[in-house]
Amino acid sequence: MAYVIDPQPQPSVPVAGTEDRFPVRRIFCVGRNYAAHAREMGKDPDREPPFFFTKPADAVIENGATIPYPPETENFHYEAELVVAIGRGGVNIPESEALDHVWGYAAGNDLTRRDLQQTAKDMGRPWDWGKAFDNSAVIGPIHPVSATGHFPDGAIRLSVNGTVKQDADLSEMIWSTPEVIAILSRTMTLKPGDLIMTGTPAGVGALRPGDTVTVSIAGLPDLTTTIGDRA
Ligand code: MN
């Protein structure tokens, strides 16, 4: 057997402090997981069940990259998020065992074409064009749980050109990491290599060509991205 075209390389992100890499399977993202962000998006933050969207694995971008300002948007947003890296898969994972499935954590930036997302919401269409475009998943080096422990709380901040735009605490997540894993595993088979972007706090806003955006999560190194010219 031979592939009739070259298979794509396995998308991956670095593991902190080593030459090793974490292979990425799927990227699940939690929508509206901080009450203040739900309010700024015009939604009631009552504890309705969490919902998810996805990004393709090859949308991953590493720390320090310069990415082109994406096409077809005039409102390109940052979203600072804690990223959970799944090391052991499962279905119907109990909340009490969920953290045993986590290999590590990273800082992330869920880049969003907000205008295309809003159009999709208004027209009842899928979010993919607003969320799942090229270079849309900025993921920092993955830190193994064995080195950092888990992240039930701790500061999460984002700055643009040195000005703080998002400033919150991971404990403000409406749905905790164990709850997200348990709920997600009831509807999708989680597998090793899956990443979960756990949602962003309030303060989302626009990026422009030339901006430098930095995500800071207590216990993880800063994650920095520069926005280049329009693609
Ligand atoms: Mn997000």
PDB file of C-alpha atoms and ligand atoms in Angstrom:
ATOM      1  CA  MET A   1       0.000   0.000   0.000  1.00  0.00           C
ATOM      2  CA  ALA A   2       1.143   3.523  -0.717  1.00  0.00           C
ATOM      3  CA  TYR A   3      -0.517   6.849  -0.054  1.00  0.00           C
ATOM      4  CA  VAL A   4      -1.462   8.524  -3.322  1.00  0.00           C
ATOM      5  CA  ILE A   5      -0.459  11.922  -1.958  1.00  0.00           C
ATOM      6  CA  ASP A   6       2.020  12.682   0.827  1.00  0.00           C
ATOM      7  CA  PRO A   7       0.362  12.364   4.253  1.00  0.00           C
ATOM      8  CA  GLN A   8       0.508  15.505   6.346  1.00  0.00           C
ATOM      9  CA  PRO A   9       3.048  15.650   9.175  1.00  0.00           C
ATOM     10  CA  GLN A  10       1.680  14.959  12.654  1.00  0.00           C
ATOM     11  CA  PRO A  11       0.793  18.319  14.271  1.00  0.00           C
ATOM     12  CA  SER A  12       2.523  18.670  17.639  1.00  0.00           C
ATOM     13  CA  VAL A  13       3.594  21.134  20.297  1.00  0.00           C
ATOM     14  CA  PRO A  14       6.786  21.164  22.375  1.00  0.00           C
ATOM     15  CA  VAL A  15       7.015  19.651  25.832  1.00  0.00           C
ATOM     16  CA  ALA A  16       8.631  22.097  28.243  1.00  0.00           C
ATOM     17  CA  GLY A  17      12.237  21.462  29.168  1.00  0.00           C
ATOM     18  CA  THR A  18      12.846  18.634  26.694  1.00  0.00           C
ATOM     19  CA  GLU A  19      13.311  17.970  22.992  1.00  0.00           C
ATOM     20  CA  ASP A  20      10.140  15.876  23.088  1.00  0.00           C
ATOM     21  CA  ARG A  21       6.864  16.856  21.475  1.00  0.00           C
ATOM     22  CA  PHE A  22       3.211  16.260  22.293  1.00  0.00           C
ATOM     23  CA  PRO A  23       1.264  14.978  19.241  1.00  0.00           C
ATOM     24  CA  VAL A  24      -2.034  16.819  18.787  1.00  0.00           C
ATOM     25  CA  ARG A  25      -5.143  14.831  17.826  1.00  0.00           C
ATOM     26  CA  ARG A  26      -8.107  17.180  18.180  1.00  0.00           C
ATOM     27  CA  ILE A  27      -8.600  20.587  19.762  1.00  0.00           C
ATOM     28  CA  PHE A  28     -11.807  20.941  21.758  1.00  0.00           C
ATOM     29  CA  CYS A  29     -12.764  24.399  23.005  1.00  0.00           C
ATOM     30  CA  VAL A  30     -15.260  25.303  25.733  1.00  0.00           C
ATOM     31  CA  GLY A  31     -17.575  28.221  24.938  1.00  0.00           C
ATOM     32  CA  ARG A  32     -18.414  30.899  27.539  1.00  0.00           C
ATOM     33  CA  ASN A  33     -16.801  29.304  30.618  1.00  0.00           C
ATOM     34  CA  TYR A  34     -16.333  32.521  32.636  1.00  0.00           C
ATOM     35  CA  ALA A  35     -19.452  34.414  33.762  1.00  0.00           C
ATOM     36  CA  ALA A  36     -18.054  37.883  33.101  1.00  0.00           C
ATOM     37  CA  HIS A  37     -17.074  36.887  29.543  1.00  0.00           C
ATOM     38  CA  ALA A  38     -20.529  35.381  28.930  1.00  0.00           C
ATOM     39  CA  ARG A  39     -22.031  38.732  29.998  1.00  0.00           C
ATOM     40  CA  GLU A  40     -19.732  40.729  27.713  1.00  0.00           C
ATOM     41  CA  MET A  41     -20.874  38.504  24.836  1.00  0.00           C
ATOM     42  CA  GLY A  42     -24.489  39.336  25.685  1.00  0.00           C
ATOM     43  CA  LYS A  43     -25.343  35.987  27.257  1.00  0.00           C
ATOM     44  CA  ASP A  44     -26.787  34.956  30.622  1.00  0.00           C
ATOM     45  CA  PRO A  45     -24.002  33.189  32.541  1.00  0.00           C
ATOM     46  CA  ASP A  46     -26.409  30.842  34.336  1.00  0.00           C
ATOM     47  CA  ARG A  47     -24.901  27.421  34.692  1.00  0.00           C
ATOM     48  CA  GLU A  48     -26.339  25.924  31.526  1.00  0.00           C
ATOM     49  CA  PRO A  49     -24.454  22.827  30.345  1.00  0.00           C
ATOM     50  CA  PRO A  50     -21.149  23.704  28.674  1.00  0.00           C
ATOM     51  CA  PHE A  51     -20.950  23.642  24.890  1.00  0.00           C
ATOM     52  CA  PHE A  52     -17.977  22.977  22.675  1.00  0.00           C
ATOM     53  CA  PHE A  53     -16.511  23.799  19.306  1.00  0.00           C
ATOM     54  CA  THR A  54     -13.332  22.478  17.695  1.00  0.00           C
ATOM     55  CA  LYS A  55     -10.266  23.604  15.809  1.00  0.00           C
ATOM     56  CA  PRO A  56      -8.217  21.443  13.444  1.00  0.00           C
ATOM     57  CA  ALA A  57      -5.027  19.983  14.917  1.00  0.00           C
ATOM     58  CA  ASP A  58      -2.907  21.705  12.283  1.00  0.00           C
ATOM     59  CA  ALA A  59      -4.121  25.143  13.424  1.00  0.00           C
ATOM     60  CA  VAL A  60      -1.564  24.938  16.257  1.00  0.00           C
ATOM     61  CA  ILE A  61       1.007  27.712  16.505  1.00  0.00           C
ATOM     62  CA  GLU A  62       3.900  27.718  18.963  1.00  0.00           C
ATOM     63  CA  ASN A  63       5.181  30.297  21.399  1.00  0.00           C
ATOM     64  CA  GLY A  64       7.153  33.118  19.797  1.00  0.00           C
ATOM     65  CA  ALA A  65       5.598  32.828  16.351  1.00  0.00           C
ATOM     66  CA  THR A  66       4.613  35.697  14.107  1.00  0.00           C
ATOM     67  CA  ILE A  67       1.338  34.921  12.381  1.00  0.00           C
ATOM     68  CA  PRO A  68      -0.215  36.859   9.515  1.00  0.00           C
ATOM     69  CA  TYR A  69      -3.350  38.892  10.247  1.00  0.00           C
ATOM     70  CA  PRO A  70      -5.986  36.453   8.944  1.00  0.00           C
ATOM     71  CA  PRO A  71      -8.118  37.052   5.862  1.00  0.00           C
ATOM     72  CA  GLU A  72     -11.822  37.961   5.712  1.00  0.00           C
ATOM     73  CA  THR A  73     -11.965  39.729   9.105  1.00  0.00           C
ATOM     74  CA  GLU A  74     -11.924  43.269  10.450  1.00  0.00           C
ATOM     75  CA  ASN A  75     -12.303  42.155  14.080  1.00  0.00           C
ATOM     76  CA  PHE A  76      -9.592  39.624  14.974  1.00  0.00           C
ATOM     77  CA  HIS A  77      -9.690  38.798  18.711  1.00  0.00           C
ATOM     78  CA  TYR A  78      -7.441  37.250  21.357  1.00  0.00           C
ATOM     79  CA  GLU A  79      -8.747  34.876  24.075  1.00  0.00           C
ATOM     80  CA  ALA A  80      -6.398  33.755  26.880  1.00  0.00           C
ATOM     81  CA  GLU A  81      -7.127  30.189  27.986  1.00  0.00           C
ATOM     82  CA  LEU A  82      -5.758  27.322  30.067  1.00  0.00           C
ATOM     83  CA  VAL A  83      -5.105  24.329  27.801  1.00  0.00           C
ATOM     84  CA  VAL A  84      -5.506  20.766  29.094  1.00  0.00           C
ATOM     85  CA  ALA A  85      -3.515  18.035  27.307  1.00  0.00           C
ATOM     86  CA  ILE A  86      -5.130  14.597  27.456  1.00  0.00           C
ATOM     87  CA  GLY A  87      -2.685  11.714  27.873  1.00  0.00           C
ATOM     88  CA  ARG A  88      -5.138   8.866  28.436  1.00  0.00           C
ATOM     89  CA  GLY A  89      -8.412   8.564  26.573  1.00  0.00           C
ATOM     90  CA  GLY A  90     -11.784   7.300  27.651  1.00  0.00           C
ATOM     91  CA  VAL A  91     -15.550   7.525  27.482  1.00  0.00           C
ATOM     92  CA  ASN A  92     -17.906   8.356  30.340  1.00  0.00           C
ATOM     93  CA  ILE A  93     -14.971   9.379  32.507  1.00  0.00           C
ATOM     94  CA  PRO A  94     -16.176  10.051  36.069  1.00  0.00           C
ATOM     95  CA  GLU A  95     -15.422  13.536  37.356  1.00  0.00           C
ATOM     96  CA  SER A  96     -13.573  11.973  40.300  1.00  0.00           C
ATOM     97  CA  GLU A  97     -11.120  10.261  37.907  1.00  0.00           C
ATOM     98  CA  ALA A  98     -10.931  12.954  35.236  1.00  0.00           C
ATOM     99  CA  LEU A  99      -7.628  14.476  36.312  1.00  0.00           C
ATOM    100  CA  ASP A 100      -5.954  11.064  35.956  1.00  0.00           C
ATOM    101  CA  HIS A 101      -6.434  11.479  32.188  1.00  0.00           C
ATOM    102  CA  VAL A 102      -4.494  14.759  32.034  1.00  0.00           C
ATOM    103  CA  TRP A 103      -0.889  14.586  30.788  1.00  0.00           C
ATOM    104  CA  GLY A 104      -0.130  18.262  31.194  1.00  0.00           C
ATOM    105  CA  TYR A 105      -1.115  21.897  30.825  1.00  0.00           C
ATOM    106  CA  ALA A 106      -0.226  24.856  28.637  1.00  0.00           C
ATOM    107  CA  ALA A 107      -1.153  28.478  28.132  1.00  0.00           C
ATOM    108  CA  GLY A 108      -3.245  29.091  25.026  1.00  0.00           C
ATOM    109  CA  ASN A 109      -4.737  31.811  22.868  1.00  0.00           C
ATOM    110  CA  ASP A 110      -8.012  30.962  21.092  1.00  0.00           C
ATOM    111  CA  LEU A 111      -7.702  33.363  18.160  1.00  0.00           C
ATOM    112  CA  THR A 112     -11.100  34.353  16.786  1.00  0.00           C
ATOM    113  CA  ARG A 113     -12.484  36.157  13.755  1.00  0.00           C
ATOM    114  CA  ARG A 114     -15.191  37.758  15.918  1.00  0.00           C
ATOM    115  CA  ASP A 115     -17.097  39.308  13.038  1.00  0.00           C
ATOM    116  CA  LEU A 116     -17.405  35.983  11.218  1.00  0.00           C
ATOM    117  CA  GLN A 117     -18.374  34.259  14.482  1.00  0.00           C
ATOM    118  CA  GLN A 118     -21.061  36.884  15.124  1.00  0.00           C
ATOM    119  CA  THR A 119     -22.462  36.492  11.614  1.00  0.00           C
ATOM    120  CA  ALA A 120     -22.597  32.729  12.150  1.00  0.00           C
ATOM    121  CA  LYS A 121     -24.451  33.195  15.441  1.00  0.00           C
ATOM    122  CA  ASP A 122     -26.907  35.635  13.867  1.00  0.00           C
ATOM    123  CA  MET A 123     -27.623  33.301  10.936  1.00  0.00           C
ATOM    124  CA  GLY A 124     -27.655  30.029  12.905  1.00  0.00           C
ATOM    125  CA  ARG A 125     -24.590  28.791  11.040  1.00  0.00           C
ATOM    126  CA  PRO A 126     -21.558  26.828  12.323  1.00  0.00           C
ATOM    127  CA  TRP A 127     -18.745  28.737  14.039  1.00  0.00           C
ATOM    128  CA  ASP A 128     -15.885  27.162  12.072  1.00  0.00           C
ATOM    129  CA  TRP A 129     -15.099  30.196   9.911  1.00  0.00           C
ATOM    130  CA  GLY A 130     -14.838  32.337  13.046  1.00  0.00           C
ATOM    131  CA  LYS A 131     -12.862  29.869  15.120  1.00  0.00           C
ATOM    132  CA  ALA A 132     -11.202  27.076  13.135  1.00  0.00           C
ATOM    133  CA  PHE A 133      -9.064  28.953  10.609  1.00  0.00           C
ATOM    134  CA  ASP A 134      -5.322  28.706   9.862  1.00  0.00           C
ATOM    135  CA  ASN A 135      -3.031  29.561  12.809  1.00  0.00           C
ATOM    136  CA  SER A 136      -6.014  29.990  15.159  1.00  0.00           C
ATOM    137  CA  ALA A 137      -4.767  27.827  18.070  1.00  0.00           C
ATOM    138  CA  VAL A 138      -1.745  29.320  19.825  1.00  0.00           C
ATOM    139  CA  ILE A 139      -0.515  26.684  22.292  1.00  0.00           C
ATOM    140  CA  GLY A 140       2.470  27.101  24.619  1.00  0.00           C
ATOM    141  CA  PRO A 141       4.859  24.330  25.618  1.00  0.00           C
ATOM    142  CA  ILE A 142       3.068  21.546  27.490  1.00  0.00           C
ATOM    143  CA  HIS A 143       4.090  21.127  31.107  1.00  0.00           C
ATOM    144  CA  PRO A 144       3.637  17.621  32.512  1.00  0.00           C
ATOM    145  CA  VAL A 145       1.419  17.257  35.555  1.00  0.00           C
ATOM    146  CA  SER A 146       4.353  15.498  37.197  1.00  0.00           C
ATOM    147  CA  ALA A 147       6.193  18.849  37.192  1.00  0.00           C
ATOM    148  CA  THR A 148       3.437  21.395  37.805  1.00  0.00           C
ATOM    149  CA  GLY A 149       0.490  19.601  39.393  1.00  0.00           C
ATOM    150  CA  HIS A 150      -3.020  20.665  38.361  1.00  0.00           C
ATOM    151  CA  PHE A 151      -4.419  24.184  37.895  1.00  0.00           C
ATOM    152  CA  PRO A 152      -7.681  24.561  39.861  1.00  0.00           C
ATOM    153  CA  ASP A 153      -6.844  28.226  40.453  1.00  0.00           C
ATOM    154  CA  GLY A 154      -4.205  30.847  39.744  1.00  0.00           C
ATOM    155  CA  ALA A 155      -3.965  34.084  37.815  1.00  0.00           C
ATOM    156  CA  ILE A 156      -4.730  34.145  34.084  1.00  0.00           C
ATOM    157  CA  ARG A 157      -3.847  37.364  32.290  1.00  0.00           C
ATOM    158  CA  LEU A 158      -3.406  38.652  28.771  1.00  0.00           C
ATOM    159  CA  SER A 159      -1.680  41.792  27.602  1.00  0.00           C
ATOM    160  CA  VAL A 160      -1.414  43.503  24.224  1.00  0.00           C
ATOM    161  CA  ASN A 161       1.750  45.547  23.693  1.00  0.00           C
ATOM    162  CA  GLY A 162       2.262  45.485  27.465  1.00  0.00           C
ATOM    163  CA  THR A 163      -1.239  46.719  28.417  1.00  0.00           C
ATOM    164  CA  VAL A 164      -3.280  44.253  30.494  1.00  0.00           C
ATOM    165  CA  LYS A 165      -6.565  43.384  28.772  1.00  0.00           C
ATOM    166  CA  GLN A 166      -7.706  40.224  30.591  1.00  0.00           C
ATOM    167  CA  ASP A 167      -7.078  39.668  34.311  1.00  0.00           C
ATOM    168  CA  ALA A 168      -8.915  36.850  36.082  1.00  0.00           C
ATOM    169  CA  ASP A 169      -8.434  33.642  38.065  1.00  0.00           C
ATOM    170  CA  LEU A 170      -8.777  30.069  36.825  1.00  0.00           C
ATOM    171  CA  SER A 171     -11.074  29.366  39.804  1.00  0.00           C
ATOM    172  CA  GLU A 172     -13.675  31.588  38.081  1.00  0.00           C
ATOM    173  CA  MET A 173     -14.291  28.954  35.418  1.00  0.00           C
ATOM    174  CA  ILE A 174     -17.994  28.026  35.464  1.00  0.00           C
ATOM    175  CA  TRP A 175     -17.105  24.424  34.610  1.00  0.00           C
ATOM    176  CA  SER A 176     -13.879  23.121  36.192  1.00  0.00           C
ATOM    177  CA  THR A 177     -11.310  21.034  34.332  1.00  0.00           C
ATOM    178  CA  PRO A 178     -12.583  17.723  35.843  1.00  0.00           C
ATOM    179  CA  GLU A 179     -16.174  18.657  35.000  1.00  0.00           C
ATOM    180  CA  VAL A 180     -15.259  19.594  31.415  1.00  0.00           C
ATOM    181  CA  ILE A 181     -13.426  16.289  30.878  1.00  0.00           C
ATOM    182  CA  ALA A 182     -16.296  14.265  32.359  1.00  0.00           C
ATOM    183  CA  ILE A 183     -18.955  16.047  30.291  1.00  0.00           C
ATOM    184  CA  LEU A 184     -16.946  16.006  27.052  1.00  0.00           C
ATOM    185  CA  SER A 185     -16.236  12.275  27.412  1.00  0.00           C
ATOM    186  CA  ARG A 186     -19.971  11.526  27.482  1.00  0.00           C
ATOM    187  CA  THR A 187     -20.437  12.770  23.940  1.00  0.00           C
ATOM    188  CA  MET A 188     -17.035  12.223  22.302  1.00  0.00           C
ATOM    189  CA  THR A 189     -14.409   9.537  22.778  1.00  0.00           C
ATOM    190  CA  LEU A 190     -11.441  11.309  24.295  1.00  0.00           C
ATOM    191  CA  LYS A 191      -8.114  10.021  23.024  1.00  0.00           C
ATOM    192  CA  PRO A 192      -4.456  10.655  23.839  1.00  0.00           C
ATOM    193  CA  GLY A 193      -3.313  13.827  22.134  1.00  0.00           C
ATOM    194  CA  ASP A 194      -6.590  15.692  22.501  1.00  0.00           C
ATOM    195  CA  LEU A 195      -6.264  19.266  23.728  1.00  0.00           C
ATOM    196  CA  ILE A 196      -9.021  21.137  25.552  1.00  0.00           C
ATOM    197  CA  MET A 197      -9.043  24.938  25.519  1.00  0.00           C
ATOM    198  CA  THR A 198     -11.038  25.700  28.669  1.00  0.00           C
ATOM    199  CA  GLY A 199     -12.558  29.092  27.845  1.00  0.00           C
ATOM    200  CA  THR A 200     -11.564  32.727  28.233  1.00  0.00           C
ATOM    201  CA  PRO A 201     -12.237  35.370  30.892  1.00  0.00           C
ATOM    202  CA  ALA A 202     -13.738  38.796  30.241  1.00  0.00           C
ATOM    203  CA  GLY A 203     -11.836  41.488  28.399  1.00  0.00           C
ATOM    204  CA  VAL A 204     -11.592  40.035  24.891  1.00  0.00           C
ATOM    205  CA  GLY A 205     -10.709  42.536  22.183  1.00  0.00           C
ATOM    206  CA  ALA A 206      -9.138  43.184  18.835  1.00  0.00           C
ATOM    207  CA  LEU A 207      -5.594  42.642  17.584  1.00  0.00           C
ATOM    208  CA  ARG A 208      -3.996  44.639  14.796  1.00  0.00           C
ATOM    209  CA  PRO A 209      -0.978  44.067  12.546  1.00  0.00           C
ATOM    210  CA  GLY A 210       2.183  44.739  14.539  1.00  0.00           C
ATOM    211  CA  ASP A 211       0.660  43.871  17.941  1.00  0.00           C
ATOM    212  CA  THR A 212       2.399  41.586  20.414  1.00  0.00           C
ATOM    213  CA  VAL A 213      -0.008  39.572  22.572  1.00  0.00           C
ATOM    214  CA  THR A 214       1.089  37.702  25.709  1.00  0.00           C
ATOM    215  CA  VAL A 215      -0.844  35.143  27.766  1.00  0.00           C
ATOM    216  CA  SER A 216       0.363  34.676  31.364  1.00  0.00           C
ATOM    217  CA  ILE A 217      -0.877  31.864  33.602  1.00  0.00           C
ATOM    218  CA  ALA A 218       0.607  31.499  37.081  1.00  0.00           C
ATOM    219  CA  GLY A 219       2.910  28.475  37.098  1.00  0.00           C
ATOM    220  CA  LEU A 220       3.457  28.462  33.313  1.00  0.00           C
ATOM    221  CA  PRO A 221       5.818  30.564  31.173  1.00  0.00           C
ATOM    222  CA  ASP A 222       4.414  33.470  29.179  1.00  0.00           C
ATOM    223  CA  LEU A 223       3.020  32.697  25.721  1.00  0.00           C
ATOM    224  CA  THR A 224       3.798  35.432  23.203  1.00  0.00           C
ATOM    225  CA  THR A 225       2.574  35.911  19.641  1.00  0.00           C
ATOM    226  CA  THR A 226       3.220  38.719  17.175  1.00  0.00           C
ATOM    227  CA  ILE A 227       0.617  39.683  14.606  1.00  0.00           C
ATOM    228  CA  GLY A 228       2.073  40.275  11.171  1.00  0.00           C
ATOM    229  CA  ASP A 229       0.708  41.959   8.094  1.00  0.00           C
ATOM    230  CA  ARG A 230      -2.488  40.818   6.428  1.00  0.00           C
ATOM    231  CA  ALA A 231      -2.208  37.428   4.726  1.00  0.00           C
TER     232      ALA A 231
HETATM  233 MN    MN B   1     -12.341  30.587  23.594  1.00  0.00          MN
END
